[in-house]
Coordinates of N, CA and C in Angstrom, one line a residue:
M1 N 351.6 281.3 139.4 CA 350.4 280.8 139.1 C 350.2 279.4 138.8
S2 N 349.2 278.7 139.5 CA 349.2 277.3 139.3 C 348.7 276.9 138.0
F3 N 348.8 275.6 137.7 CA 348.4 275.2 136.3 C 346.8 275.4 136.0
S4 N 346.0 275.0 137.0 CA 344.5 275.2 136.8 C 344.2 276.8 136.8
A5 N 344.9 277.6 137.4 CA 344.7 279.1 137.4 C 345.2 279.5 136.0
E6 N 346.3 279.0 135.4 CA 346.6 279.3 134.1 C 345.6 279.0 133.1
L7 N 345.0 277.8 133.2 CA 343.9 277.3 132.3 C 342.7 278.2 132.4
R8 N 342.3 278.5 133.7 CA 341.1 279.4 133.8 C 341.3 280.8 133.3
N9 N 342.6 281.3 133.4 CA 343.0 282.7 132.9 C 342.8 282.6 131.3
E10 N 343.3 281.6 130.7 CA 343.3 281.4 129.3 C 341.7 281.3 128.6
A11 N 340.9 280.6 129.5 CA 339.7 280.3 129.1 C 338.7 281.4 129.5
N12 N 339.2 282.5 130.1 CA 338.3 283.6 130.6 C 337.4 284.1 129.5
P13 N 337.8 284.3 128.3 CA 336.8 284.8 127.2 C 335.6 283.8 127.1
I14 N 335.9 282.5 127.1 CA 334.9 281.5 126.9 C 333.9 281.5 128.1
F15 N 334.4 281.6 129.3 CA 333.6 281.7 130.6 C 332.7 282.9 130.4
D16 N 333.2 284.1 130.0 CA 332.5 285.4 129.9 C 331.4 285.1 128.9
A17 N 331.7 284.5 127.7 CA 330.7 284.3 126.8 C 329.5 283.4 127.2
I18 N 329.9 282.4 128.0 CA 328.9 281.6 128.6 C 328.1 282.3 129.5
F19 N 328.5 283.1 130.4 CA 327.8 283.9 131.3 C 326.7 284.7 130.7
E20 N 327.1 285.1 129.5 CA 326.2 286.0 128.6 C 325.3 285.3 127.5
H21 N 325.5 284.0 127.5 CA 324.7 283.2 126.7 C 323.2 283.5 126.9
P22 N 322.3 283.6 125.9 CA 321.0 283.8 126.0 C 320.2 282.5 126.8
F23 N 320.7 281.3 126.7 CA 320.2 280.3 127.6 C 320.4 280.6 129.0
V24 N 321.6 280.8 129.4 CA 322.1 281.1 130.8 C 321.3 282.4 131.2
R25 N 321.2 283.4 130.4 CA 320.5 284.6 130.8 C 319.0 284.3 131.0
G26 N 318.5 283.3 130.2 CA 317.2 282.8 130.4 C 316.9 282.1 131.7
I27 N 317.9 281.4 132.2 CA 317.9 280.8 133.5 C 317.8 282.0 134.6
A28 N 318.6 282.9 134.3 CA 318.6 284.0 135.3 C 317.2 284.8 135.4
N29 N 316.6 285.1 134.2 CA 315.3 285.9 134.3 C 314.1 285.0 134.2
G30 N 314.3 283.7 134.2 CA 313.2 282.7 134.3 C 312.4 282.7 133.0
K31 N 313.0 283.0 131.9 CA 312.4 283.1 130.6 C 313.0 282.1 129.6
L32 N 312.5 280.8 129.5 CA 313.1 280.0 128.4 C 311.8 279.3 128.0
K33 N 312.0 279.0 126.7 CA 310.8 278.2 126.1 C 310.9 276.8 126.6
K34 N 309.6 276.2 126.5 CA 309.5 274.8 127.0 C 310.3 273.9 126.1
E35 N 310.4 274.1 124.9 CA 311.1 273.3 123.8 C 312.6 273.3 124.2
Q36 N 313.1 274.5 124.5 CA 314.5 274.7 125.0 C 315.0 273.9 126.2
L37 N 314.0 273.9 127.1 CA 314.3 273.1 128.4 C 314.3 271.6 128.0
I38 N 313.4 271.3 127.3 CA 313.2 269.8 126.9 C 314.5 269.4 126.1
H39 N 314.9 270.1 125.2 CA 316.1 269.8 124.3 C 317.4 269.7 125.2
Y40 N 317.4 270.6 126.1 CA 318.5 270.6 127.0 C 318.6 269.3 127.8
V41 N 317.4 268.9 128.5 CA 317.4 267.8 129.4 C 317.6 266.5 128.6
K42 N 317.0 266.4 127.4 CA 317.3 265.2 126.6 C 318.8 265.0 126.3
Q43 N 319.4 266.1 125.9 CA 320.9 265.9 125.6 C 321.7 265.9 126.8
D44 N 321.5 266.5 127.9 CA 322.3 266.5 129.1 C 322.1 265.1 129.7
F45 N 321.0 264.5 129.7 CA 320.8 263.1 130.3 C 321.9 262.2 129.7
E46 N 322.1 262.2 128.2 CA 322.9 261.4 127.7 C 324.3 261.7 128.0
Y47 N 324.6 263.1 128.0 CA 325.9 263.6 128.2 C 326.4 263.2 129.6
L48 N 325.6 263.2 130.6 CA 325.9 262.9 131.9 C 326.2 261.4 132.1
N49 N 325.5 260.7 131.3 CA 325.7 259.2 131.2 C 327.1 258.9 130.7
A50 N 327.6 259.6 129.8 CA 328.9 259.6 129.3 C 329.9 260.1 130.2
F51 N 329.6 261.2 131.0 CA 330.4 261.6 132.0 C 330.8 260.7 133.1
A52 N 329.7 260.0 133.5 CA 329.9 258.9 134.6 C 330.7 257.7 134.0
K53 N 330.6 257.4 132.7 CA 331.5 256.4 132.2 C 333.0 256.9 132.1
T54 N 333.1 258.2 131.8 CA 334.4 258.8 131.7 C 335.1 258.7 133.1
Y55 N 334.2 258.8 134.2 CA 334.8 258.7 135.6 C 335.2 257.3 135.7
G56 N 334.4 256.3 135.2 CA 334.8 254.9 135.4 C 336.1 254.5 134.7
I57 N 336.3 255.1 133.6 CA 337.6 254.9 132.9 C 338.7 255.4 133.6
A58 N 338.6 256.6 134.3 CA 339.5 257.3 135.1 C 339.8 256.4 136.2
I59 N 338.8 255.7 136.9 CA 339.1 254.9 138.0 C 340.0 253.8 137.6
A60 N 339.9 253.3 136.4 CA 340.8 252.2 135.9 C 342.2 252.6 135.7
K61 N 342.4 253.9 135.6 CA 343.8 254.3 135.4 C 344.4 254.9 136.7
C62 N 343.5 255.0 137.9 CA 344.1 255.4 139.1 C 345.1 254.4 139.7
E63 N 346.1 255.0 140.5 CA 347.0 254.3 141.1 C 347.0 254.3 142.5
N64 N 345.9 255.0 143.1 CA 345.8 255.0 144.6 C 344.3 255.2 144.9
R65 N 343.9 254.7 146.2 CA 342.5 254.7 146.5 C 341.9 256.1 146.8
E66 N 342.7 257.0 147.0 CA 342.2 258.4 147.1 C 341.6 258.9 145.9
D67 N 342.4 258.6 144.8 CA 341.8 259.1 143.5 C 340.6 258.3 143.1
M68 N 340.6 257.0 143.4 CA 339.5 256.2 143.0 C 338.3 256.5 143.6
D69 N 338.5 256.9 145.1 CA 337.3 257.3 145.8 C 336.8 258.7 145.2
M70 N 337.6 259.7 144.8 CA 337.2 260.9 144.3 C 336.2 260.7 143.1
F71 N 336.7 259.9 142.1 CA 335.9 259.6 140.9 C 334.7 258.8 141.2
N72 N 334.8 257.9 142.1 CA 333.7 257.0 142.5 C 332.5 257.9 143.2
K73 N 332.9 258.8 144.0 CA 331.8 259.6 144.5 C 331.2 260.5 143.5
Q74 N 331.9 260.9 142.5 CA 331.3 261.7 141.4 C 330.3 260.9 140.6
I75 N 330.6 259.7 140.4 CA 329.6 258.9 139.7 C 328.3 258.7 140.5
A76 N 328.4 258.6 141.8 CA 327.2 258.6 142.7 C 326.5 260.0 142.6
F77 N 327.2 261.1 142.5 CA 326.6 262.4 142.5 C 325.8 262.6 141.2
I78 N 326.3 262.1 140.1 CA 325.6 262.1 138.7 C 324.5 261.2 138.9
L79 N 324.5 260.0 139.3 CA 323.3 259.1 139.4 C 322.2 259.6 140.3
N80 N 322.6 260.2 141.5 CA 321.7 260.3 142.7 C 321.4 261.8 142.9
S81 N 322.2 262.7 142.5 CA 322.0 264.1 142.8 C 321.8 265.0 141.5
E82 N 322.4 264.9 140.6 CA 322.4 265.7 139.3 C 321.2 265.6 138.6
T83 N 320.3 264.7 139.0 CA 319.1 264.6 138.4 C 318.1 265.7 138.9
H84 N 318.4 266.3 140.0 CA 317.5 267.4 140.5 C 317.4 268.6 139.8
P85 N 318.4 269.2 139.1 CA 318.3 270.3 138.2 C 317.4 269.9 137.1
H86 N 317.6 268.6 136.6 CA 316.8 268.2 135.5 C 315.4 268.2 135.8
H87 N 315.1 267.7 136.9 CA 313.7 267.7 137.3 C 313.1 269.1 137.5
N88 N 313.8 270.1 137.8 CA 313.6 271.5 137.9 C 313.0 272.0 136.6
F89 N 313.9 271.6 135.4 CA 313.6 272.1 134.1 C 312.4 271.3 133.6
C90 N 312.2 270.0 133.9 CA 311.0 269.3 133.5 C 309.8 269.8 134.1
Q91 N 309.9 270.1 135.3 CA 308.8 270.7 136.1 C 308.3 272.0 135.4
V92 N 309.2 272.9 135.0 CA 308.8 274.2 134.5 C 308.4 273.8 133.0
A93 N 308.8 272.9 132.4 CA 308.4 272.6 130.9 C 307.1 271.8 131.0
G94 N 306.8 271.2 132.2 CA 305.4 270.5 132.2 C 305.5 269.0 131.7
V95 N 306.8 268.4 131.6 CA 307.0 267.1 131.0 C 307.6 266.1 132.1
A96 N 307.5 264.9 131.9 CA 308.0 263.9 132.7 C 309.5 263.6 132.3
Y97 N 310.4 263.5 133.4 CA 311.7 263.4 133.2 C 312.0 262.0 132.4
E98 N 311.2 261.0 132.8 CA 311.3 259.7 132.2 C 311.1 259.7 130.8
D99 N 310.5 260.6 130.2 CA 310.1 260.6 128.8 C 311.2 261.3 128.0
L100 N 312.3 261.9 128.7 CA 313.3 262.6 127.9 C 314.5 261.8 127.9
Q101 N 314.5 260.5 128.2 CA 315.7 259.7 128.2 C 315.8 258.7 127.2
G102 N 317.1 258.6 126.8 CA 317.4 257.6 125.8 C 317.1 258.0 124.4
L103 N 317.1 259.3 124.0 CA 316.8 259.8 122.9 C 318.1 260.2 122.0
P104 N 317.8 260.3 120.6 CA 319.0 260.6 119.8 C 319.9 261.8 120.3
L105 N 321.2 261.8 120.0 CA 322.0 263.0 120.2 C 322.2 264.0 119.2
S106 N 322.1 265.2 119.5 CA 322.3 266.3 118.6 C 323.9 266.3 118.2
P107 N 324.2 267.1 117.2 CA 325.7 267.1 116.7 C 326.6 267.5 117.8
T108 N 326.3 268.5 118.5 CA 327.1 269.1 119.6 C 327.3 268.2 120.5
A109 N 326.2 267.7 121.1 CA 326.2 266.6 122.3 C 327.1 265.5 121.9
L110 N 326.9 264.9 120.8 CA 327.6 263.8 120.3 C 329.1 264.1 120.2
Y111 N 329.5 265.3 119.7 CA 330.9 265.6 119.6 C 331.5 265.8 120.9
Y112 N 330.8 266.4 121.9 CA 331.3 266.6 123.1 C 331.5 265.2 123.9
I113 N 330.6 264.2 123.8 CA 330.8 263.0 124.3 C 331.9 262.3 123.7
R114 N 332.1 262.3 122.4 CA 333.1 261.6 121.8 C 334.5 262.2 122.1
H115 N 334.6 263.5 122.4 CA 335.7 264.3 122.8 C 336.2 263.7 124.1
M116 N 335.2 263.6 125.1 CA 335.7 263.2 126.5 C 336.1 261.8 126.4
L117 N 335.3 260.8 125.8 CA 335.6 259.5 125.8 C 336.9 259.1 125.0
T118 N 337.2 259.8 124.0 CA 338.5 259.6 123.3 C 339.7 260.0 124.2
V119 N 339.6 261.1 124.9 CA 340.7 261.4 125.8 C 340.7 260.5 126.9
A120 N 339.6 260.2 127.4 CA 339.7 259.1 128.5 C 340.3 257.8 128.2
Y121 N 340.0 257.3 126.9 CA 340.6 256.1 126.6 C 342.1 256.1 126.1
E122 N 342.4 257.3 125.5 CA 343.7 257.3 124.9 C 344.8 258.1 125.8
G123 N 344.1 259.0 126.8 CA 345.0 260.0 127.6 C 345.4 259.4 129.0
T124 N 346.2 260.2 129.7 CA 346.7 260.0 131.1 C 345.6 260.4 132.0
L125 N 345.7 260.1 133.2 CA 344.7 260.6 134.2 C 344.7 262.1 134.3
G126 N 345.8 262.8 134.1 CA 345.9 264.2 134.0 C 345.1 264.8 132.9
E127 N 345.2 264.1 131.7 CA 344.4 264.6 130.6 C 342.9 264.4 130.8
I128 N 342.6 263.3 131.5 CA 341.1 263.1 131.8 C 340.7 264.2 132.7
L129 N 341.5 264.5 133.8 CA 340.9 265.7 134.7 C 340.8 266.8 133.9
A130 N 341.7 267.1 133.0 CA 341.5 268.4 132.3 C 340.4 268.3 131.3
V131 N 340.0 267.2 130.7 CA 338.8 267.3 129.8 C 337.5 267.4 130.5
L132 N 337.5 266.8 131.8 CA 336.3 266.8 132.6 C 336.1 268.2 133.3
L133 N 337.1 268.8 133.7 CA 337.1 270.0 134.6 C 336.1 271.2 134.2
P134 N 336.0 271.5 133.0 CA 335.2 272.6 132.4 C 333.7 272.4 132.8
C135 N 333.2 271.2 132.8 CA 331.8 271.0 133.1 C 331.5 271.5 134.6
P136 N 332.1 270.9 135.5 CA 331.7 271.3 136.8 C 332.1 272.8 137.2
W137 N 333.3 273.2 136.7 CA 333.8 274.6 136.8 C 332.8 275.6 136.3
T138 N 332.4 275.4 135.0 CA 331.5 276.5 134.5 C 330.2 276.6 135.2
Y139 N 329.6 275.4 135.6 CA 328.3 275.3 136.3 C 328.4 275.9 137.7
W140 N 329.6 275.7 138.3 CA 329.7 276.1 139.6 C 329.7 277.8 139.6
E141 N 330.4 278.3 138.7 CA 330.6 279.8 138.4 C 329.3 280.3 137.9
I142 N 328.5 279.6 137.1 CA 327.3 280.2 136.7 C 326.2 280.1 137.9
G143 N 326.3 279.1 138.6 CA 325.4 279.0 139.9 C 325.7 280.2 140.8
K144 N 326.9 280.4 141.2 CA 327.3 281.4 142.2 C 327.0 282.8 141.5
R145 N 327.3 283.0 140.2 CA 327.0 284.4 139.7 C 325.5 284.6 139.7
L146 N 324.7 283.7 139.3 CA 323.2 283.9 139.3 C 322.7 284.0 140.6
L147 N 323.2 283.3 141.7 CA 322.8 283.4 142.9 C 322.9 284.8 143.4
N148 N 324.2 285.4 143.3 CA 324.5 286.7 143.7 C 323.8 287.8 143.0
E149 N 323.6 287.5 141.6 CA 322.9 288.5 140.8 C 321.5 288.5 141.0
M150 N 320.8 287.4 141.2 CA 319.3 287.4 141.1 C 318.8 287.2 142.6
N151 N 319.6 286.7 143.4 CA 319.0 286.3 144.8 C 317.7 285.7 144.7
P152 N 317.4 284.7 143.9 CA 316.1 284.2 143.8 C 315.3 283.6 145.0
D153 N 314.0 283.9 145.0 CA 313.2 283.3 146.1 C 312.4 282.1 145.5
H154 N 311.5 281.5 146.2 CA 311.0 280.3 145.7 C 310.0 280.6 144.5
S155 N 309.7 281.9 144.3 CA 308.8 282.1 143.1 C 309.5 282.1 141.9
H156 N 310.9 282.0 141.8 CA 311.7 282.0 140.6 C 311.4 280.6 140.0
P157 N 311.3 280.6 138.7 CA 311.2 279.0 138.1 C 312.4 278.4 138.3
F158 N 313.4 278.9 138.2 CA 314.7 278.0 138.3 C 315.4 278.2 139.7
Y159 N 314.7 278.5 140.6 CA 315.2 278.7 142.1 C 316.1 277.4 142.4
E160 N 315.6 276.2 142.1 CA 316.3 275.0 142.6 C 317.5 274.8 141.8
W161 N 317.4 275.0 140.5 CA 318.6 274.9 139.5 C 319.7 275.9 140.0
I162 N 319.4 277.1 140.3 CA 320.5 278.0 140.6 C 321.0 277.7 141.9
H163 N 320.2 277.3 143.0 CA 320.8 276.9 144.3 C 321.4 275.6 144.2
F164 N 321.1 274.7 143.3 CA 321.8 273.4 143.3 C 323.3 273.7 143.0
Y165 N 323.5 274.5 142.1 CA 324.9 274.8 141.5 C 325.5 276.0 142.4
G166 N 324.7 277.0 142.8 CA 325.4 278.1 143.3 C 325.7 278.0 144.8
D167 N 325.0 277.0 145.4 CA 325.3 276.9 146.9 C 326.4 276.0 147.2
R168 N 327.1 275.3 146.3 CA 328.1 274.5 146.6 C 329.4 275.0 147.2
T169 N 329.6 274.7 148.5 CA 330.8 275.3 149.0 C 332.0 274.3 148.9
N170 N 331.7 273.1 148.7 CA 332.6 272.1 148.5 C 332.6 271.5 147.2
S171 N 332.6 272.3 146.1 CA 332.6 271.8 144.7 C 333.7 270.9 144.5
I172 N 333.3 269.8 143.4 CA 334.4 269.0 143.0 C 335.5 269.9 142.1
T173 N 335.0 271.0 141.7 CA 336.0 271.9 141.0 C 337.3 272.1 141.8
T174 N 337.1 272.4 143.1 CA 338.3 272.6 143.9 C 339.2 271.5 143.9
K175 N 338.5 270.2 144.1 CA 339.4 269.1 144.2 C 340.1 268.5 142.9
F176 N 339.4 268.8 141.8 CA 339.9 268.6 140.5 C 341.1 269.4 140.2
C177 N 340.9 270.7 140.7 CA 342.1 271.7 140.3 C 343.2 271.3 141.0
A178 N 343.0 271.0 142.3 CA 344.1 270.5 143.1 C 344.9 269.4 142.7
R179 N 344.2 268.4 142.2 CA 344.8 267.1 141.8 C 345.3 267.4 140.3
L180 N 344.8 268.3 139.5 CA 345.4 268.5 138.3 C 346.7 269.5 138.5
D181 N 346.6 270.2 139.5 CA 347.9 271.0 139.7 C 349.1 270.1 140.2
K182 N 348.7 269.1 141.0 CA 349.8 268.1 141.5 C 350.1 267.3 140.3
W183 N 349.3 266.8 139.5 CA 349.7 266.0 138.3 C 350.6 266.9 137.4
A184 N 350.2 268.2 137.1 CA 351.1 269.0 136.2 C 352.4 269.2 136.6
L185 N 352.8 269.2 137.8 CA 354.0 269.4 138.3 C 355.1 268.3 138.0
E186 N 354.5 267.1 137.6 CA 355.4 266.1 137.2 C 355.2 265.7 135.7
A187 N 354.3 266.5 135.1 CA 354.0 266.1 133.7 C 355.0 266.7 132.7
S188 N 355.2 266.1 131.6 CA 356.1 266.8 130.5 C 355.5 267.9 129.9
E189 N 356.2 268.6 129.2 CA 355.7 269.9 128.6 C 354.6 269.4 127.5
K190 N 354.9 268.3 126.9 CA 354.0 267.7 125.8 C 352.6 267.4 126.6
E191 N 352.7 266.8 127.6 CA 351.4 266.4 128.4 C 350.6 267.7 128.8
R192 N 351.4 268.4 129.4 CA 350.8 269.8 129.8 C 350.1 270.5 128.7
S193 N 350.7 270.5 127.5 CA 350.2 271.1 126.3 C 348.9 270.3 126.0
K194 N 348.9 269.0 126.1 CA 347.7 268.3 125.8 C 346.5 268.6 126.7
M195 N 346.8 268.7 128.0 CA 346.0 268.9 129.1 C 345.3 270.3 128.8
K196 N 346.1 271.3 128.3 CA 345.5 272.5 128.1 C 344.5 272.5 126.8
E197 N 345.0 271.8 125.8 CA 344.1 271.7 124.7 C 342.8 271.0 125.0
H198 N 342.8 269.9 125.8 CA 341.6 269.3 126.1 C 340.6 270.1 127.0
F199 N 341.3 270.9 127.9 CA 340.6 271.8 128.8 C 339.8 272.8 127.9
L200 N 340.6 273.5 127.1 CA 340.0 274.7 126.3 C 338.9 274.1 125.4
T201 N 339.2 273.0 124.8 CA 338.1 272.4 123.8 C 336.9 272.1 124.6
S202 N 337.0 271.5 125.7 CA 335.8 271.2 126.6 C 335.1 272.6 126.9
C203 N 335.9 273.7 127.3 CA 335.3 275.0 127.5 C 334.5 275.4 126.3
Q204 N 335.0 275.4 125.2 CA 334.3 275.7 123.9 C 333.1 274.9 123.8
L205 N 333.1 273.6 124.1 CA 332.0 272.7 123.9 C 330.9 273.0 124.9
E206 N 331.3 273.6 126.1 CA 330.3 273.9 127.1 C 329.5 275.1 126.5
Y207 N 330.2 276.1 126.0 CA 329.4 277.2 125.3 C 328.5 276.6 124.2
M208 N 329.0 275.7 123.5 CA 328.2 275.2 122.3 C 327.0 274.3 122.8
F209 N 327.2 273.7 123.9 CA 326.0 272.9 124.4 C 324.9 273.8 124.9
W210 N 325.2 274.9 125.6 CA 324.2 275.9 125.8 C 323.5 276.4 124.5
D211 N 324.4 276.7 123.5 CA 323.8 277.1 122.1 C 322.9 276.2 121.6
M212 N 323.4 274.9 121.6 CA 322.7 273.7 121.1 C 321.2 273.7 121.6
A213 N 321.2 273.8 122.9 CA 319.8 273.7 123.6 C 319.0 274.9 123.2
Y214 N 319.6 276.1 123.2 CA 318.8 277.3 122.9 C 318.4 277.3 121.4
K215 N 319.1 276.9 120.5 CA 318.6 276.9 119.1 C 318.0 275.6 118.7
L216 N 317.8 274.6 119.5 CA 317.1 273.4 119.3 C 317.9 272.6 118.1
E217 N 319.1 272.6 118.3 CA 320.0 272.1 117.3 C 319.6 270.6 116.9
E218 N 319.5 270.2 115.7 CA 319.2 269.0 115.3 C 320.2 268.6 114.0
W219 N 320.2 267.4 113.5 CA 320.9 267.1 112.3 C 320.3 267.7 111.1
P220 N 321.1 268.1 110.2 CA 320.4 268.9 109.0 C 319.4 268.2 108.3
V221 N 319.5 266.9 108.1 CA 318.6 266.1 107.3 C 317.8 265.1 108.3
E222 N 316.5 265.3 108.3 CA 315.8 264.5 109.3 C 315.6 263.1 108.7
L223 N 315.6 262.0 109.4 CA 315.5 260.8 109.0 C 314.5 260.0 109.8
E224 N 313.5 259.3 109.2 CA 312.5 258.6 109.8 C 313.0 257.6 110.8
A225 N 314.0 256.9 110.5 CA 314.7 255.9 111.2 C 315.1 256.2 112.7
V226 N 315.4 257.5 112.8 CA 315.9 258.1 114.1 C 314.9 258.8 114.9
K227 N 313.8 258.9 114.3 CA 312.8 259.6 115.1 C 312.3 258.8 116.3
K228 N 311.9 259.5 117.4 CA 311.4 258.8 118.6 C 310.5 259.6 119.3

């Protein structure tokens, strides 16, 4: 079993929980509240900004142009393509995408971002791959599963979101897994343990991100200074 397959196998209970989360089921059946869609987009916009920055840190740690190119293309994907599913949510919610940017982070989103950036600054390239991988991997599997399960037509409110992730035949997940497996072959047992820990933590945080959006998570004490 490859290292990435080992990670996926260990994370299977988390993946299953994500597939059954009420927000993901809401995407499937087209029934989510306006406020839930808005909260998701506000948080995910900032999360993806941090994801792009993590790619940039990864580039600084690359030792060959092939790896640099892989991460560089993903920055472009976030900036130029992954806005599309956000627009789908905004369209359904009846809000302007531009109005949901630059807003305060909820506790879960903040923790996830700090988790990624800490690993990026302190860890190896292998650790960065491990901490990043759950995001594209879970979305790819969600998209494929919903596409097969719902076979949505254009009347489905989240048709574009489901197809955006479900139609990907050349997902970055495959490339990240291959690169992670290659890295793991030469990694020490200590580093492999760290990579597994980072991967599983990110998987847990993927579930928590959906939960944060569904429950409209905010800080427990509201402060006037951070209202926007």
